[in-house]
Short mmCIF file of C-alpha atoms in Angstrom, two decimals:
data_model
loop_
_atom_site.label_atom_id
_atom_site.label_comp_id
_atom_site.label_asym_id
_atom_site.label_seq_id
_atom_site.Cartn_x
_atom_site.Cartn_y
_atom_site.Cartn_z
CA MET A 819 50.72 67.56 30.33
CA ASN A 820 51.47 66.72 33.79
CA ASP A 821 49.35 68.85 36.34
CA HIS A 822 50.89 66.77 39.63
CA PRO A 823 53.98 67.60 41.09
CA ALA A 824 56.40 65.16 40.96
CA LEU A 825 56.43 62.25 43.01
CA PRO A 826 58.76 61.67 45.56
CA VAL A 827 60.68 58.51 45.11
CA ALA A 828 62.90 56.35 47.67
CA ARG A 829 65.10 54.08 46.18
CA THR A 830 66.44 52.43 49.66
CA VAL A 831 65.13 51.06 52.96
CA ALA A 832 66.52 53.92 54.89
CA GLY A 833 65.33 56.72 52.94
CA LEU A 834 61.84 55.08 53.04
CA ARG A 835 61.77 54.73 56.70
CA GLU A 836 62.80 58.23 56.92
CA THR A 837 59.87 59.70 54.98
CA VAL A 838 57.50 57.63 56.86
CA ARG A 839 58.97 58.77 60.25
CA GLY A 840 58.10 61.86 59.37
CA TRP A 841 55.08 61.35 58.74
CA ARG A 842 54.49 59.41 61.99
CA ARG A 843 55.60 62.23 64.28
CA GLN A 844 52.77 64.20 62.44
CA GLY A 845 50.34 61.41 63.83
CA LEU A 846 49.40 60.62 60.09
CA GLY A 847 47.96 57.00 59.26
CA LEU A 848 49.46 55.14 56.06
CA ALA A 849 48.29 52.82 53.54
CA PHE A 850 50.55 51.00 51.28
CA VAL A 851 49.88 49.71 47.63
CA PRO A 852 52.60 47.03 46.57
CA THR A 853 52.85 46.82 42.69
CA MET A 854 55.23 45.37 40.11
CA GLY A 855 54.57 48.64 38.05
CA ALA A 856 53.08 48.72 34.32
CA LEU A 857 50.10 50.08 36.22
CA HIS A 858 46.62 50.40 34.84
CA GLU A 859 42.94 51.63 35.94
CA GLY A 860 43.22 48.21 38.35
CA HIS A 861 46.45 49.27 40.31
CA LEU A 862 45.04 52.94 40.53
CA THR A 863 41.51 51.90 41.92
CA LEU A 864 44.06 50.04 44.53
CA VAL A 865 45.45 53.74 45.02
CA ARG A 866 42.47 55.49 45.39
CA GLU A 867 41.17 53.13 47.83
CA ALA A 868 44.07 53.29 49.79
CA VAL A 869 43.76 57.50 49.72
CA ARG A 870 40.08 56.73 51.38
CA ARG A 871 41.81 54.97 54.11
CA ALA A 872 44.80 56.92 55.39
CA ASP A 873 46.23 60.10 55.35
CA ARG A 874 49.39 59.27 53.75
CA VAL A 875 50.14 56.53 50.72
CA VAL A 876 53.28 54.84 49.34
CA ALA A 877 53.14 52.80 46.59
CA SER A 878 55.82 50.59 45.68
CA VAL A 879 57.31 49.34 42.08
CA PHE A 880 59.46 46.18 42.15
CA VAL A 881 59.58 43.50 39.62
CA ASN A 882 60.22 40.66 41.88
CA PRO A 883 62.65 38.17 40.29
CA THR A 884 61.97 35.18 42.91
CA GLN A 885 58.40 34.76 41.81
CA PHE A 886 59.39 34.06 38.15
CA ALA A 887 60.42 30.71 37.08
CA ALA A 888 63.34 30.53 34.31
CA HIS A 889 60.95 29.81 31.71
CA GLU A 890 58.54 33.35 32.56
CA ASP A 891 58.78 36.52 31.36
CA LEU A 892 60.84 38.15 34.18
CA GLY A 893 63.22 39.76 31.29
CA THR A 894 60.22 41.12 29.09
CA TYR A 895 57.56 41.98 32.07
CA PRO A 896 57.35 45.98 31.28
CA ARG A 897 59.22 48.28 32.84
CA ARG A 898 57.81 52.00 32.83
CA GLU A 899 58.89 54.18 36.00
CA ALA A 900 58.23 57.39 34.53
CA GLN A 901 54.82 57.24 33.54
CA ASP A 902 53.75 54.74 36.61
CA ALA A 903 55.26 57.72 39.28
CA GLU A 904 52.78 60.04 37.36
CA LEU A 905 49.68 57.80 37.32
CA LEU A 906 50.58 57.22 41.22
CA ALA A 907 50.80 60.79 41.64
CA GLY A 908 47.44 61.57 39.81
CA ALA A 909 45.33 59.03 41.84
CA GLY A 910 46.78 60.77 45.14
CA CYS A 911 50.18 58.50 45.83
CA HIS A 912 52.38 60.41 48.16
CA LEU A 913 55.55 58.22 47.81
CA LEU A 914 56.88 55.96 45.14
CA PHE A 915 59.32 52.95 46.60
CA ALA A 916 61.27 51.66 43.68
CA PRO A 917 64.09 49.72 45.33
CA THR A 918 66.64 47.89 43.33
CA VAL A 919 67.19 44.05 43.47
CA GLU A 920 70.34 44.22 45.76
CA GLU A 921 68.26 46.48 47.92
CA MET A 922 65.81 43.98 48.32
CA TYR A 923 67.68 41.13 47.87
CA PRO A 924 71.77 41.69 49.07
CA ASP A 925 74.44 39.39 48.75
CA GLY A 926 74.15 36.86 51.31
CA PHE A 927 70.37 36.73 51.15
CA THR A 928 68.98 32.93 52.10
CA THR A 929 65.56 33.45 53.98
CA ALA A 930 62.61 31.73 52.74
CA VAL A 931 58.86 32.02 53.81
CA SER A 932 56.72 29.09 52.97
CA VAL A 933 52.87 29.44 53.55
CA GLY A 934 50.74 26.65 53.73
CA GLY A 935 46.81 26.78 53.86
CA PRO A 936 45.65 28.82 50.74
CA SER A 937 48.65 28.56 48.84
CA GLN A 938 48.14 24.46 48.50
CA GLY A 939 47.05 24.08 45.11
CA LEU A 940 45.61 26.09 41.90
CA GLU A 941 48.29 28.12 41.27
CA THR A 942 50.98 26.02 43.17
CA ASP A 943 50.24 23.19 40.92
CA PHE A 944 51.10 24.89 38.20
CA ARG A 945 53.85 27.73 39.58
CA PRO A 946 55.22 26.02 42.37
CA HIS A 947 58.13 28.58 43.19
CA PHE A 948 55.16 31.46 42.83
CA PHE A 949 53.92 32.17 46.32
CA GLY A 950 57.33 31.34 47.96
CA GLY A 951 58.65 34.46 45.92
CA VAL A 952 55.38 36.56 46.68
CA ALA A 953 55.69 35.44 50.33
CA VAL A 954 59.30 36.83 50.75
CA VAL A 955 58.86 39.86 49.20
CA VAL A 956 55.33 41.09 50.77
CA ALA A 957 56.72 40.30 53.82
CA LYS A 958 60.03 42.83 53.42
CA LEU A 959 57.91 45.37 51.91
CA LEU A 960 55.49 45.38 55.06
CA ASN A 961 57.91 45.29 57.04
CA GLN A 962 59.66 48.02 55.46
CA VAL A 963 56.67 50.10 54.95
CA GLN A 964 55.10 49.39 58.28
CA ALA A 965 51.73 50.80 56.78
CA ASP A 966 48.26 50.80 58.59
CA VAL A 967 46.68 49.07 56.11
CA ALA A 968 47.82 47.56 52.48
CA VAL A 969 45.33 47.22 49.48
CA PHE A 970 45.60 44.20 47.11
CA GLY A 971 43.55 43.36 44.11
CA GLU A 972 41.24 40.68 44.25
CA LYS A 973 42.27 39.74 40.86
CA ASP A 974 44.85 37.57 42.38
CA TYR A 975 42.50 35.97 44.73
CA GLN A 976 44.78 33.07 46.01
CA GLN A 977 47.67 35.79 46.31
CA LEU A 978 45.15 38.13 48.82
CA LEU A 979 44.51 34.93 50.98
CA VAL A 980 47.74 33.76 51.01
CA VAL A 981 49.58 37.28 52.27
CA ARG A 982 46.69 37.35 54.67
CA ARG A 983 47.11 34.23 56.17
CA MET A 984 50.79 35.30 56.47
CA ALA A 985 50.19 38.75 57.87
CA ARG A 986 48.22 36.84 60.60
CA ASP A 987 50.54 34.16 60.82
CA LEU A 988 53.49 36.42 61.35
CA ASP A 989 51.78 38.83 63.67
CA ILE A 990 52.25 41.62 60.94
CA PRO A 991 50.19 44.25 62.15
CA THR A 992 49.17 45.69 58.84
CA GLU A 993 45.62 45.21 57.79
CA ILE A 994 45.21 43.50 54.62
CA VAL A 995 42.03 44.69 52.40
CA GLY A 996 41.16 43.20 48.99
CA SER A 997 39.70 45.72 46.24
CA PRO A 998 37.47 44.11 43.90
CA THR A 999 38.50 43.41 40.60
CA GLU A 1000 38.63 46.21 37.88
CA ARG A 1001 37.45 45.18 34.47
CA ASP A 1002 37.06 46.79 30.78
CA GLY A 1003 33.70 47.17 28.93
CA HIS A 1004 33.48 43.80 28.42
CA GLY A 1005 34.07 42.50 31.55
CA LEU A 1006 38.13 41.52 31.00
CA ALA A 1007 39.86 41.60 34.44
CA LEU A 1008 42.63 44.62 33.70
CA SER A 1009 46.15 43.25 33.56
CA SER A 1010 49.40 44.25 32.94
CA ARG A 1011 49.84 41.00 30.68
CA ASN A 1012 46.63 42.04 28.86
CA ALA A 1013 49.41 44.07 26.50
CA TYR A 1014 50.65 40.97 25.14
CA LEU A 1015 47.40 40.04 23.71
CA SER A 1016 47.00 40.29 19.91
CA GLU A 1017 43.52 41.49 19.03
CA ALA A 1018 42.26 38.20 17.63
CA GLU A 1019 43.39 36.58 21.66
CA LEU A 1020 42.03 40.06 23.02
CA ALA A 1021 38.44 39.03 21.73
CA ILE A 1022 38.87 35.52 23.01
CA ALA A 1023 39.96 36.28 26.54
CA ARG A 1024 37.20 38.89 26.93
CA ARG A 1025 34.89 35.44 26.69
CA LEU A 1026 36.54 34.30 30.27
CA ASN A 1027 34.75 36.15 32.72
CA GLY A 1028 31.30 35.11 30.84
CA VAL A 1029 32.22 31.48 31.18
CA LEU A 1030 33.25 32.02 34.46
CA ALA A 1031 30.03 33.75 35.47
CA GLU A 1032 27.77 30.78 33.72
CA ALA A 1033 29.65 28.43 36.05
CA ALA A 1034 29.20 30.28 39.45
CA VAL A 1035 25.66 30.32 38.65
CA LYS A 1036 25.62 26.56 38.38
CA ALA A 1037 27.59 26.04 40.90
CA ALA A 1038 25.02 28.37 43.25
CA ASP A 1039 22.22 26.17 42.38
CA ARG A 1040 24.54 23.45 44.18
CA ARG A 1041 24.85 21.51 41.03
CA PRO A 1042 27.50 18.81 41.31
CA LEU A 1043 31.17 20.94 41.30
CA ALA A 1044 32.89 17.96 39.61
CA ALA A 1045 30.23 18.73 36.44
CA VAL A 1046 30.65 22.62 36.94
CA GLU A 1047 34.10 22.62 36.73
CA ARG A 1048 34.33 20.46 33.66
CA ASP A 1049 31.84 22.12 31.94
CA ALA A 1050 33.48 25.42 32.32
CA TYR A 1051 36.78 23.94 31.48
CA ALA A 1052 35.40 22.43 27.74
CA ASP A 1053 33.64 26.07 27.56
CA LEU A 1054 37.22 27.61 27.62
CA LEU A 1055 38.35 25.30 25.30
CA LYS A 1056 35.39 25.92 22.86
CA ALA A 1057 35.87 29.90 23.28
CA GLY A 1058 39.43 29.48 21.59
CA PHE A 1059 41.41 29.47 24.80
CA GLU A 1060 44.57 26.93 23.68
CA ARG A 1061 45.01 25.56 27.05
CA VAL A 1062 43.25 25.58 30.50
CA ASP A 1063 45.26 25.28 33.89
CA TYR A 1064 42.54 25.14 35.97
CA VAL A 1065 39.04 25.96 36.72
CA ALA A 1066 37.76 25.49 40.34
CA VAL A 1067 35.29 26.11 42.88
CA ARG A 1068 36.55 26.69 46.37
CA ARG A 1069 35.69 27.73 49.92
CA ALA A 1070 36.01 31.67 49.61
CA GLU A 1071 37.45 32.25 53.35
CA ASP A 1072 40.48 29.53 52.66
CA LEU A 1073 40.06 27.93 48.96
CA ALA A 1074 39.61 24.68 50.27
CA VAL A 1075 37.70 22.17 48.39
CA PHE A 1076 33.97 21.51 49.27
CA ALA A 1077 33.51 18.02 50.80
CA ASP A 1078 30.21 16.98 49.76
CA GLY A 1079 31.06 18.24 46.20
CA VAL A 1080 28.37 20.87 46.20
CA VAL A 1081 28.76 24.65 47.30
CA ASP A 1082 27.48 24.80 51.23
CA ALA A 1083 29.12 27.96 52.20
CA PRO A 1084 30.42 31.41 50.40
CA ALA A 1085 32.63 30.33 47.52
CA ARG A 1086 34.71 31.54 44.74
CA ILE A 1087 35.50 30.75 41.06
CA LEU A 1088 39.18 30.42 39.87
CA ALA A 1089 40.77 29.78 36.78
CA ALA A 1090 43.66 29.99 34.76
CA ALA A 1091 44.23 29.90 31.13
CA TRP A 1092 46.18 30.35 28.00
CA LEU A 1093 46.17 32.57 25.10
CA GLY A 1094 49.53 32.05 22.96
CA LYS A 1095 52.38 32.84 25.50
CA THR A 1096 50.15 34.70 27.80
CA ARG A 1097 48.72 33.12 30.74
CA LEU A 1098 45.25 34.90 32.05
CA ILE A 1099 43.81 34.23 35.47
CA ASP A 1100 40.69 35.47 36.65
CA ASN A 1101 37.86 34.63 39.57
CA MET A 1102 34.48 36.31 40.58
CA ALA A 1103 32.50 35.09 43.41
CA VAL A 1104 30.08 32.18 43.61
#
């Protein structure tokens, strides 16, 4: 039984802004959590962090088509708005913004946003379309909501840095906050795509964070990063992953490569690997 009042839903930018204006007139602070829906505990952790930081919280649910390539899972990506709304209400959210594709990308839409720096390499090497799509939709959402703070998960660490750089470069006044990755009892990073995994694949997936943790210790000991990355790559294949897109240790601040091939500043290890048709990403501090 739902113990929470129905969460108000705005489906247009005009409706969203009308509600936000009312809050602003009352002097209330505003936080924002963008999502693509299919919510799990990781998303709700972001909402609770937003509640902690502001008087009112807006969460968006929008499966953004511009960040999916033609061969990716746009059509099958899980959509369950009613359940998402109930979970958001339980976490303390005050408004759900759930626009249509037509509302976000009306006829004649042609604008693109390109972010350099932290978008280079890693995900871009395998999904060259991805950060362009992310940058456009997040720029629009930040402009539409105009929150004081927006909370993003560190699970998508490269995305977090891309959004932070974009907001800084474009003078978007919203503070971009990263929230630590939420994991299950085996250490697997929570993800909507985990639902695609069979039981056998799930057992393999739960070894990803262990391989990264071992590699992170080696990297922190200033071992040559080429060897650390190569060994972690091999260990993921031994663990049962069918394909590994990358394992990389980069500077935590901007994802730049360590010039001397060893860790000499705060670092992050990042990986992407495949089980069947499911692509998993994860990262952790070094």
